[in-house]
PDB file of C-alpha atoms in Angstrom:
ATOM      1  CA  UNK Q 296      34.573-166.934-173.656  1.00  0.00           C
ATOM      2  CA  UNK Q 297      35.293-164.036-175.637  1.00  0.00           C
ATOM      3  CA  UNK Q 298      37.597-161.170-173.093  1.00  0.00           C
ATOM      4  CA  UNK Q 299      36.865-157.734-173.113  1.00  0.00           C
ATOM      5  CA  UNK Q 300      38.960-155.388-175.844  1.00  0.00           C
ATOM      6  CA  UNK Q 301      41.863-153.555-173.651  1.00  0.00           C
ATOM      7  CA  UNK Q 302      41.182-149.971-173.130  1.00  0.00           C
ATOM      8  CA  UNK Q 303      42.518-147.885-175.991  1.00  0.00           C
ATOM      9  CA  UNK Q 304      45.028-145.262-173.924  1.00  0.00           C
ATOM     10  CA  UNK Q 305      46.858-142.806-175.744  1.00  0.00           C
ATOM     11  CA  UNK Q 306      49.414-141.768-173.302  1.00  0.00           C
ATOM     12  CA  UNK Q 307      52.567-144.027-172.862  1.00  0.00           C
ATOM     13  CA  UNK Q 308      52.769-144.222-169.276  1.00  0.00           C
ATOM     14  CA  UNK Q 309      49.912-143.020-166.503  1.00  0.00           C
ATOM     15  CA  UNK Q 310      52.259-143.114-164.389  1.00  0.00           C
ATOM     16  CA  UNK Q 311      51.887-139.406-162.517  1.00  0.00           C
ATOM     17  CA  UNK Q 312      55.331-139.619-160.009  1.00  0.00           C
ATOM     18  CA  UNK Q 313      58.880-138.329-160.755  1.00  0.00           C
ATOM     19  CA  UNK Q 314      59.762-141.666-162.691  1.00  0.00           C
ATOM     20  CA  UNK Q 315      62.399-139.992-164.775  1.00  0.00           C
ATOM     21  CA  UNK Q 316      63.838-138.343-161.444  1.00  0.00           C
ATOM     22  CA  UNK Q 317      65.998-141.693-161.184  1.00  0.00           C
ATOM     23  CA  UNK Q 318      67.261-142.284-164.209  1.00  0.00           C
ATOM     24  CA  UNK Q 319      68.525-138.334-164.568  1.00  0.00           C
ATOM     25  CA  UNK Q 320      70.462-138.624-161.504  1.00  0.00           C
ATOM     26  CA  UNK Q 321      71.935-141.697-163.088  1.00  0.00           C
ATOM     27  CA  UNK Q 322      73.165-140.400-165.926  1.00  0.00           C
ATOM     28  CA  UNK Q 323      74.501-137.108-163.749  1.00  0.00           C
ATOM     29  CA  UNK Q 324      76.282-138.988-161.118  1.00  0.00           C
ATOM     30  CA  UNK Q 325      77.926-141.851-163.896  1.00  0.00           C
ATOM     31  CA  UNK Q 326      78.625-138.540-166.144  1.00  0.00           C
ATOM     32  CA  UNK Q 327      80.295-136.499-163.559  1.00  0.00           C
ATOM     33  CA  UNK Q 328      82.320-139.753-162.160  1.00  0.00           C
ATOM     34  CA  UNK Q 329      83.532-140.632-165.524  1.00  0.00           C
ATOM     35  CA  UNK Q 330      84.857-137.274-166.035  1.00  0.00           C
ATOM     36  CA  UNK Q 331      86.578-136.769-163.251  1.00  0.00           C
ATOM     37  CA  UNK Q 332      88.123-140.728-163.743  1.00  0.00           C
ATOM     38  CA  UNK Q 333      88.799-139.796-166.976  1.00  0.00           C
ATOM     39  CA  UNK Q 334      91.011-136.652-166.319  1.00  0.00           C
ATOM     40  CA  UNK Q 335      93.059-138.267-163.282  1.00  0.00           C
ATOM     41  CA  UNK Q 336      94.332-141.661-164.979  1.00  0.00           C
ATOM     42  CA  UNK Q 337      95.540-139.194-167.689  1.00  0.00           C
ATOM     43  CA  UNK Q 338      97.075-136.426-165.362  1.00  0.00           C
ATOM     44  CA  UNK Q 339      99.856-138.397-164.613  1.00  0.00           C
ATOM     45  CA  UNK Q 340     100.864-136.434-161.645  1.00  0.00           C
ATOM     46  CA  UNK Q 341      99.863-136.091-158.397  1.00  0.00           C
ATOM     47  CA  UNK Q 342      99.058-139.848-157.907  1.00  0.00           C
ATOM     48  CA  UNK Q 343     101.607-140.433-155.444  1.00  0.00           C
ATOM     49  CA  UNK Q 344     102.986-139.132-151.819  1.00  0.00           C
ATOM     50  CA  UNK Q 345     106.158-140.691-149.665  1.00  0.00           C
ATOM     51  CA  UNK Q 346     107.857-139.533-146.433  1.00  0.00           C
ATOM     52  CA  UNK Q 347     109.324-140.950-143.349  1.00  0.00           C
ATOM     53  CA  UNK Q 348     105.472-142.708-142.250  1.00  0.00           C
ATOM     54  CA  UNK Q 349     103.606-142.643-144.932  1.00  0.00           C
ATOM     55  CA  UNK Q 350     103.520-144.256-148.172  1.00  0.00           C
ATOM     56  CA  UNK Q 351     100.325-142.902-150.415  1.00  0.00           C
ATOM     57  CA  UNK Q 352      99.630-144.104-153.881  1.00  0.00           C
ATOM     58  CA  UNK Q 353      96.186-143.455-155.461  1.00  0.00           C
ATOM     59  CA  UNK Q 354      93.745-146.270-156.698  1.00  0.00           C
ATOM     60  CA  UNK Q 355      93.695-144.943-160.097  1.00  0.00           C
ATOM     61  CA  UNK Q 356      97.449-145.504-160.633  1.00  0.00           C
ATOM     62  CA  UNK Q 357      97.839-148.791-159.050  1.00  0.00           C
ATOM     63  CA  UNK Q 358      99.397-150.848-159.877  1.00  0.00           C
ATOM     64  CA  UNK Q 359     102.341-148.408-161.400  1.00  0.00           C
ATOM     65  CA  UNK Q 360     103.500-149.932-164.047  1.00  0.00           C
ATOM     66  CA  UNK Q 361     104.859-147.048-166.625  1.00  0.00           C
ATOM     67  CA  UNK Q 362     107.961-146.204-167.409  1.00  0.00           C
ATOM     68  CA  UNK Q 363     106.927-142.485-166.309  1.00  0.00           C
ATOM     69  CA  UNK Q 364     105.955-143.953-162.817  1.00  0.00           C
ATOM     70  CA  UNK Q 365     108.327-142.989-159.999  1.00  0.00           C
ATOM     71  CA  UNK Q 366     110.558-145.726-159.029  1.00  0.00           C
ATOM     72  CA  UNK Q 367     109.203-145.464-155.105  1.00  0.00           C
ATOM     73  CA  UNK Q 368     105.442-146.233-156.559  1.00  0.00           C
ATOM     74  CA  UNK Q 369     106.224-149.007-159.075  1.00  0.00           C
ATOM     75  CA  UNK Q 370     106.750-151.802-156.537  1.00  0.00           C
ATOM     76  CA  UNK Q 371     105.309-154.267-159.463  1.00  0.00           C
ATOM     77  CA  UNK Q 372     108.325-152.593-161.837  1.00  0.00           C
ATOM     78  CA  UNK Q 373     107.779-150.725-164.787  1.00  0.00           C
ATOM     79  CA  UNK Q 374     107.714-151.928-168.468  1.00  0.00           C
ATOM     80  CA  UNK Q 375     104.557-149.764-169.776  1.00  0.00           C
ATOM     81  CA  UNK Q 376     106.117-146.844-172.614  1.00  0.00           C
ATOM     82  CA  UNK Q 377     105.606-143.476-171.128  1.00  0.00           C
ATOM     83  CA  UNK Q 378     103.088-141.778-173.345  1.00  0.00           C
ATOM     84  CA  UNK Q 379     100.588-139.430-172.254  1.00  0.00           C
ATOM     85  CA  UNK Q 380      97.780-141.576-173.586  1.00  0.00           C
ATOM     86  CA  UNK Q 381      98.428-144.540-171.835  1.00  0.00           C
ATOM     87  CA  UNK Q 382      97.470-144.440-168.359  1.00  0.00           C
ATOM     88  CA  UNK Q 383     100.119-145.603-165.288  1.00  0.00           C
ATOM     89  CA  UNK Q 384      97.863-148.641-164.288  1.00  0.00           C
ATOM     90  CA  UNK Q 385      97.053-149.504-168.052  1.00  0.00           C
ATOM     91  CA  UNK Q 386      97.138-152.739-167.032  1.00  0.00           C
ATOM     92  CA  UNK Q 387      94.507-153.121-164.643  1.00  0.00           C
ATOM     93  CA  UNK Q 388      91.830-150.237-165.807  1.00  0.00           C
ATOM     94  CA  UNK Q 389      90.566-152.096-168.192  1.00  0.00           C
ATOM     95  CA  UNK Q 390      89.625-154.845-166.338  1.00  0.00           C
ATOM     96  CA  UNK Q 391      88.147-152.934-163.789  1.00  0.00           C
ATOM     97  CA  UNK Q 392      85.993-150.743-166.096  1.00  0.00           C
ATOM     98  CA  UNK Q 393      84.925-154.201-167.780  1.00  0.00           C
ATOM     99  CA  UNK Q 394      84.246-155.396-164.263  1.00  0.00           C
ATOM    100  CA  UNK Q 395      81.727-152.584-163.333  1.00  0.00           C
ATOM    101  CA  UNK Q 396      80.025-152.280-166.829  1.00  0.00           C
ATOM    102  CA  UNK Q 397      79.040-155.899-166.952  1.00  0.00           C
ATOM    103  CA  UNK Q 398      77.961-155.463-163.138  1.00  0.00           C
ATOM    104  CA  UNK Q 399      74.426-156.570-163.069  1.00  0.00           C
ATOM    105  CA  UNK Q 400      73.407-153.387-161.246  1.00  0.00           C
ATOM    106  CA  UNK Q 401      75.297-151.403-163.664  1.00  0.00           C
ATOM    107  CA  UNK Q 402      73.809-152.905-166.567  1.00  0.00           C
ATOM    108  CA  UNK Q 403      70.447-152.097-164.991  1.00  0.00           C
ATOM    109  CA  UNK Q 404      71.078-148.565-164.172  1.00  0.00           C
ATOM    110  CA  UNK Q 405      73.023-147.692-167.306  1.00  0.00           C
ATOM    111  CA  UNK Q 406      70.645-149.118-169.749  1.00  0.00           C
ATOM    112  CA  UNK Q 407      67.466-147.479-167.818  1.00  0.00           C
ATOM    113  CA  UNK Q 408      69.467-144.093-167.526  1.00  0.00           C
ATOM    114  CA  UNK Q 409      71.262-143.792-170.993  1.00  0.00           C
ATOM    115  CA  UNK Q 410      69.063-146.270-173.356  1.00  0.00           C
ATOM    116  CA  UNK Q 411      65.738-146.302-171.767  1.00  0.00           C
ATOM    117  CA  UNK Q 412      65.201-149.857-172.177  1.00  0.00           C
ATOM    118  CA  UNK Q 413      62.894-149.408-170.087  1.00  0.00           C
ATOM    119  CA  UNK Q 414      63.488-145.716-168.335  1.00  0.00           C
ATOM    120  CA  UNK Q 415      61.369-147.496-165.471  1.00  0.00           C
ATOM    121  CA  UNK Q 416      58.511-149.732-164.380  1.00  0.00           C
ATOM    122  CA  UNK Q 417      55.292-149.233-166.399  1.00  0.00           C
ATOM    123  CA  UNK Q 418      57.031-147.145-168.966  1.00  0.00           C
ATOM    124  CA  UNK Q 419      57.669-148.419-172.875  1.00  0.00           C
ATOM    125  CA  UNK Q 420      61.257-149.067-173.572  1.00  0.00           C
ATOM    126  CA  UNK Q 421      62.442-146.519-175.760  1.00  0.00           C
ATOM    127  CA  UNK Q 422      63.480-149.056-178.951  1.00  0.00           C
ATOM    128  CA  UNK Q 423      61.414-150.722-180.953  1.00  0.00           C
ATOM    129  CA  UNK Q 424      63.444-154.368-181.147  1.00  0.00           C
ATOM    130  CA  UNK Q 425      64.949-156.215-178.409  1.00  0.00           C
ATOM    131  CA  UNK Q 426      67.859-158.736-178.972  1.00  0.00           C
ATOM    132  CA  UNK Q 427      68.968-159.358-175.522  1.00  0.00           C
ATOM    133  CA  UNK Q 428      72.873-159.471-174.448  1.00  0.00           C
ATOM    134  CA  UNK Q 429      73.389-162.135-177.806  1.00  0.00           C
ATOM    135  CA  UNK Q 430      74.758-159.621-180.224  1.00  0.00           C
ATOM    136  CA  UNK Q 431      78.036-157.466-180.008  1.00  0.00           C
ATOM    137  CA  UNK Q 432      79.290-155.620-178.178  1.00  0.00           C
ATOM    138  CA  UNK Q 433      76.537-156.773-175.299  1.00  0.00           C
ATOM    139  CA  UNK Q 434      77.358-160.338-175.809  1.00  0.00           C
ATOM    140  CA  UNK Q 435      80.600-159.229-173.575  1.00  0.00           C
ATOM    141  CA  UNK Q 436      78.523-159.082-170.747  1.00  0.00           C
ATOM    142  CA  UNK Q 437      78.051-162.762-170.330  1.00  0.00           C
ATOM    143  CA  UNK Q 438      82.168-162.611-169.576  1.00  0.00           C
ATOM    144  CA  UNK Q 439      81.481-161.037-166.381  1.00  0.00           C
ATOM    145  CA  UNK Q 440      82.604-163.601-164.617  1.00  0.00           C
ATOM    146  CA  UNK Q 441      86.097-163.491-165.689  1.00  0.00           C
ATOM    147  CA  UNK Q 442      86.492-160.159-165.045  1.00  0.00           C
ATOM    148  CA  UNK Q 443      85.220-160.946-161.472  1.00  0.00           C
ATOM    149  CA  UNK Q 444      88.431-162.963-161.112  1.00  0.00           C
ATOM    150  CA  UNK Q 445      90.369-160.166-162.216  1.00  0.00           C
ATOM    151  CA  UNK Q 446      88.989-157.848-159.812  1.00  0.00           C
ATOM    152  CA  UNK Q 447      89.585-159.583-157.403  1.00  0.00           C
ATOM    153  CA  UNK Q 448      93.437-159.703-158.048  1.00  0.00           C
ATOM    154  CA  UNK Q 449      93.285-156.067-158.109  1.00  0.00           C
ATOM    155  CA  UNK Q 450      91.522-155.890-154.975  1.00  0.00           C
ATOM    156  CA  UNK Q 451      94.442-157.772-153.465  1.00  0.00           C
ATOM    157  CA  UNK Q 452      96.696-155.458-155.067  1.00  0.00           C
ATOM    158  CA  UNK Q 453      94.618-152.194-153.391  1.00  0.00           C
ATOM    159  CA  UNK Q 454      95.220-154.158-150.423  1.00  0.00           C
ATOM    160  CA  UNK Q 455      98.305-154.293-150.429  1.00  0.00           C
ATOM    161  CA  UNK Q 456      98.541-150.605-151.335  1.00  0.00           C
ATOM    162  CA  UNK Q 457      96.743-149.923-148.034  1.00  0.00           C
ATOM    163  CA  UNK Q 458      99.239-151.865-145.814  1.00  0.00           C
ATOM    164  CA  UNK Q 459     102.512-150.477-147.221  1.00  0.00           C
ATOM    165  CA  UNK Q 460     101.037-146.871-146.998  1.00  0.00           C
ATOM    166  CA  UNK Q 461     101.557-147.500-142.927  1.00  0.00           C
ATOM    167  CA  UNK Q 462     105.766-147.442-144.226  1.00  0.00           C
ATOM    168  CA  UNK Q 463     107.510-144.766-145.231  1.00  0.00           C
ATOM    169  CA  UNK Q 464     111.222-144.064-146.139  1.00  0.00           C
ATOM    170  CA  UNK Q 465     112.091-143.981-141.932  1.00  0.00           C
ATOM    171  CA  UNK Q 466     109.414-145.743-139.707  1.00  0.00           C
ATOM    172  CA  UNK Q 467     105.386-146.891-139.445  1.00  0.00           C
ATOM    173  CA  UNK Q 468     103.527-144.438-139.326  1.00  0.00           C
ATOM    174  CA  UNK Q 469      99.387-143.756-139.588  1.00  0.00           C
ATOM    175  CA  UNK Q 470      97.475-140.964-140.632  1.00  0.00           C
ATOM    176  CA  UNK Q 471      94.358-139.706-142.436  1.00  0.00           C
ATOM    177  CA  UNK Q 472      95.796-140.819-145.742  1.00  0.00           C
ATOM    178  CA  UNK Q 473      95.922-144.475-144.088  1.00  0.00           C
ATOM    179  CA  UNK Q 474      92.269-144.474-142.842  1.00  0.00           C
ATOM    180  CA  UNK Q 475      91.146-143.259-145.978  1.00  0.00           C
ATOM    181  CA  UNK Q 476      92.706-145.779-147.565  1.00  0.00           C
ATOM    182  CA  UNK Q 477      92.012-148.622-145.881  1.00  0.00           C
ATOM    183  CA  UNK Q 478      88.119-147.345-145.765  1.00  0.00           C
ATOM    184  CA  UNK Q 479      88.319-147.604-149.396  1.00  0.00           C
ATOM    185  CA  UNK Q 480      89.555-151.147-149.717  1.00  0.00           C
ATOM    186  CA  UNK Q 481      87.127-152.322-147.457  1.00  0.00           C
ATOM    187  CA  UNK Q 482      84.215-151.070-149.277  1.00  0.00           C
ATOM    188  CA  UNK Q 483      86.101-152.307-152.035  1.00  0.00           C
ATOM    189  CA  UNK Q 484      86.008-156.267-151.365  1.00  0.00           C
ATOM    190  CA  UNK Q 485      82.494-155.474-149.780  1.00  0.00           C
ATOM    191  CA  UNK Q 486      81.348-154.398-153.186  1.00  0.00           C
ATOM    192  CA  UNK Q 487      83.389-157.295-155.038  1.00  0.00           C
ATOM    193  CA  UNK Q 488      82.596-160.325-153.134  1.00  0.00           C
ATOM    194  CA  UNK Q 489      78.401-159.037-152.954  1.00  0.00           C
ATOM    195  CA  UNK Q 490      78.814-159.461-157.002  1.00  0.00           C
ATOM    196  CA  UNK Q 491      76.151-162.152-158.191  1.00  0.00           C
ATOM    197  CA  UNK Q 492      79.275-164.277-159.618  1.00  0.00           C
ATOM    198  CA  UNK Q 493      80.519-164.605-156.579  1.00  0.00           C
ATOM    199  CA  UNK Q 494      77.415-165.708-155.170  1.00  0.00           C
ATOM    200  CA  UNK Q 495      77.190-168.430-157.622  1.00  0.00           C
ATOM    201  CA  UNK Q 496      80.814-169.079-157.790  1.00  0.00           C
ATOM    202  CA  UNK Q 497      80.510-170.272-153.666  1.00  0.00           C
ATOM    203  CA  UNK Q 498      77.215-172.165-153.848  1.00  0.00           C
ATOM    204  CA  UNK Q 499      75.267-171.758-156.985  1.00  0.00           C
ATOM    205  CA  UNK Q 500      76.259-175.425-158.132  1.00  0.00           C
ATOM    206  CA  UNK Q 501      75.985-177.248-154.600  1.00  0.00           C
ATOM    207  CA  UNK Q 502      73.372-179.783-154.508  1.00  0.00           C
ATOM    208  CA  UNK Q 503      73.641-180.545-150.805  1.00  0.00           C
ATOM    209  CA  UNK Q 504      75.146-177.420-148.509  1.00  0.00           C
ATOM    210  CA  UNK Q 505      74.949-179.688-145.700  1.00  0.00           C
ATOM    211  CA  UNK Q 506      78.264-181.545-147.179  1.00  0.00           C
ATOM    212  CA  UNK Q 507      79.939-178.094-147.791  1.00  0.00           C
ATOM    213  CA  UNK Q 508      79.491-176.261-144.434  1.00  0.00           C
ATOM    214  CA  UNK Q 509      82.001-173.890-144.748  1.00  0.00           C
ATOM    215  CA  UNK Q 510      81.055-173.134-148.423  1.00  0.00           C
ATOM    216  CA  UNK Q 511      77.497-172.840-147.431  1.00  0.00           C
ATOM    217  CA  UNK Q 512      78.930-170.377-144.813  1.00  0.00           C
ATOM    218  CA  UNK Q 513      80.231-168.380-146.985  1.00  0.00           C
ATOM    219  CA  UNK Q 514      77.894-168.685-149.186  1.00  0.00           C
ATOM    220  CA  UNK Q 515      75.305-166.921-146.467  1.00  0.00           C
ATOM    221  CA  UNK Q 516      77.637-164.143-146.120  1.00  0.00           C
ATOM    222  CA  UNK Q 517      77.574-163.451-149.746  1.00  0.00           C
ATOM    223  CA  UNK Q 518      73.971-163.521-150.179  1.00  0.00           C
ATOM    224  CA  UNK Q 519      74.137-161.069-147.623  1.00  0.00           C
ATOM    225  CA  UNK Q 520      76.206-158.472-148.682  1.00  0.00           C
ATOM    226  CA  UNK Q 521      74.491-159.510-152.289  1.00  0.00           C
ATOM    227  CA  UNK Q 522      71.529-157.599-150.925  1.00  0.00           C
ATOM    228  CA  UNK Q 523      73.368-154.458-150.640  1.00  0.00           C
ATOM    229  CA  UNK Q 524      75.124-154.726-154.101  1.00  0.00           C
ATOM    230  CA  UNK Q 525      73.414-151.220-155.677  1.00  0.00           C
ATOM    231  CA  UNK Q 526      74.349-149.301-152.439  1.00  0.00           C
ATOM    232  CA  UNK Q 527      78.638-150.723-152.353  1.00  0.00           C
ATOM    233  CA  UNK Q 528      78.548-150.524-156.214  1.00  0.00           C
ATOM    234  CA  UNK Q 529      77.938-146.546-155.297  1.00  0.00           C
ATOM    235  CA  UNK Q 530      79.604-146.381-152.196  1.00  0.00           C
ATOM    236  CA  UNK Q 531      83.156-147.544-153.833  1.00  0.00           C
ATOM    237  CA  UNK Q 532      82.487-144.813-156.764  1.00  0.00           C
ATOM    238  CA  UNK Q 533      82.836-142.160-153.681  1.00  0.00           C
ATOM    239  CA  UNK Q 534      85.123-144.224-152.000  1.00  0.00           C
ATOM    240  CA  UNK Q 535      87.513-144.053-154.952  1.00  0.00           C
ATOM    241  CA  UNK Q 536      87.147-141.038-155.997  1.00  0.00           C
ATOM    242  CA  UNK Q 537      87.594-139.617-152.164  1.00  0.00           C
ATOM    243  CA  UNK Q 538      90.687-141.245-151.695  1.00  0.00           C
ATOM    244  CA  UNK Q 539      92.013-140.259-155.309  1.00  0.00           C
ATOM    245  CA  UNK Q 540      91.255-136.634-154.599  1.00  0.00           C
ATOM    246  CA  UNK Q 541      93.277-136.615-151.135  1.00  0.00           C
ATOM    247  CA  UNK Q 542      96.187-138.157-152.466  1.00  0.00           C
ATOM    248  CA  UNK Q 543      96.112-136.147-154.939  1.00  0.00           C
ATOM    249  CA  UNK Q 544      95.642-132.803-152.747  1.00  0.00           C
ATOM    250  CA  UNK Q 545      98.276-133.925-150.542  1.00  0.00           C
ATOM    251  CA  UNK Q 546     100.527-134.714-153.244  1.00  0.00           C
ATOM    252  CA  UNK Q 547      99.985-131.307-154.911  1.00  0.00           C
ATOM    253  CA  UNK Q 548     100.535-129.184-151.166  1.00  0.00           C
ATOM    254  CA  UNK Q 549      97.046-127.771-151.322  1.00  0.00           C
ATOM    255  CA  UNK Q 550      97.122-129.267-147.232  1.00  0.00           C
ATOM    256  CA  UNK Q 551      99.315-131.211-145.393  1.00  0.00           C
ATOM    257  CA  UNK Q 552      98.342-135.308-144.225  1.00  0.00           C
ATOM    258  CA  UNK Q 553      96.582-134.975-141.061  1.00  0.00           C
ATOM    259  CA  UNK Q 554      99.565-137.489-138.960  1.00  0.00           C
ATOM    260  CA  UNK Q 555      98.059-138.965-135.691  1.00  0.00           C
ATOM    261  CA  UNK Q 556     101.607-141.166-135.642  1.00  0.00           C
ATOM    262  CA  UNK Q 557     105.035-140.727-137.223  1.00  0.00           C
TER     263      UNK Q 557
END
């Protein structure tokens, strides 16, 4: 049985909604977090607040490893040249950038947004040949799991961060700066552990989860939080860059730490 020729339709997409809607406000909210990243890692000031309660270092300078680092922030000591092109936490940026650009939500929304391959559903992708993630520099993305692993050291490291900012020079103390902190670690391992590596890491090889209960436990609370991997892979952009910005603000005097203790 012969089929019946496909209709011969000019436009590329008849799709009539805002489809490009997403995508733009991809590429604006990536844009605008990238910049503002960009400019604090290489400020090189402002990254760090101590007093008698409170001990504040910033995300994007942990851990604070120059030479240019002050000697109160570099718990992890400091053997990192001072140069102005080489961030504090040189050491750890990279795998963390690695980590969210071979995110399998990132790599979604970035190549929608910025390649249009495909912009969205029902719409041509915008290159004419398709080789996959086999070629460089995409190939990298099939190392995501490694740089899982190393986000989750950092993690531990943020974590740590959030703890000793309840010490100061004199006594414990808690404050904004301390909820704000500890908010952002949270969200932090929330968006780390929902990864799809980590999901396969804790069951994706078990044959029988009846013989692995606590694995398989685990494993359920993954898959959970798995479901909400697009929303904590945005969530921790804010949650970063909120808790940069007020360490920052209260480093430079613009306001004072709001102290409900010490």
């Amino acid at each position: 049985m012969v089929g019946r020729p496909r209709a011969a339709i000019a436009a590329k997409t008849l799709r009539t909604d805002r489809w490009w809607l997403a995508p733009l406000l991809t590429v604006l909210g990536l844009v605008a977090w990238l910049a503002y990243a960009t400019v604090r890692v290489f400020m090189q000031k402002w990254y760090f607040l101590e007093g008698p309660g409170y001990h504040y270092l910033t995300p994007f300078y942990s851990p604070c490893i120059s030479n240019g680092c002050s000697t109160q922030a570099a718990e992890f000591g400091r053997f990192l040249p001072a140069n102005a092109l080489i961030p504090f936490a040189a050491l750890t940026l990279p795998f963390l950038l690695l980590f969210r650009l071979t995110c399998y939500y990132y790599r979604r929304a970035y190549y929608r947004a910025f390649w249009a391959s495909p912009p969205a559903c029902a719409v041509p992708d915008g290159h004419k040949t398709y080789s996959g993630e086999t070629r460089f520099p995409l190939i990298i993305q099939n190392a995501h799991r490694y740089f899982f692993y190393a986000a989750v050291i950092i993690s531990i490291i943020n974590t740590w961060d959030a703890i000793r900012a309840f010490s100061g020079t004199e006594h414990i103390g808690f404050g904004l700066g301390n909820l704000i902190l500890l908010g952002n670690v949270v969200m932090l391992w929330a968006y780390t552990l929902s990864c799809h590596s980590c999901r396969h890491i804790t069951g994706g090889r078990l044959k029988h989860f009846s013989k692995h209960p606590l694995r398989y436990r685990f494993w359920i609370f993954v898959s959970k939080l798995n479901s909400k991997h697009m929303l904590l892979a945005w969530i921790t952009l804010g949650t970063l860059a909120v808790t940069d910005f007020y360490v920052m603000a209260v480093s430079a005097g613009w306001f004072p730490d709001l102290r409900f203790i010490g």
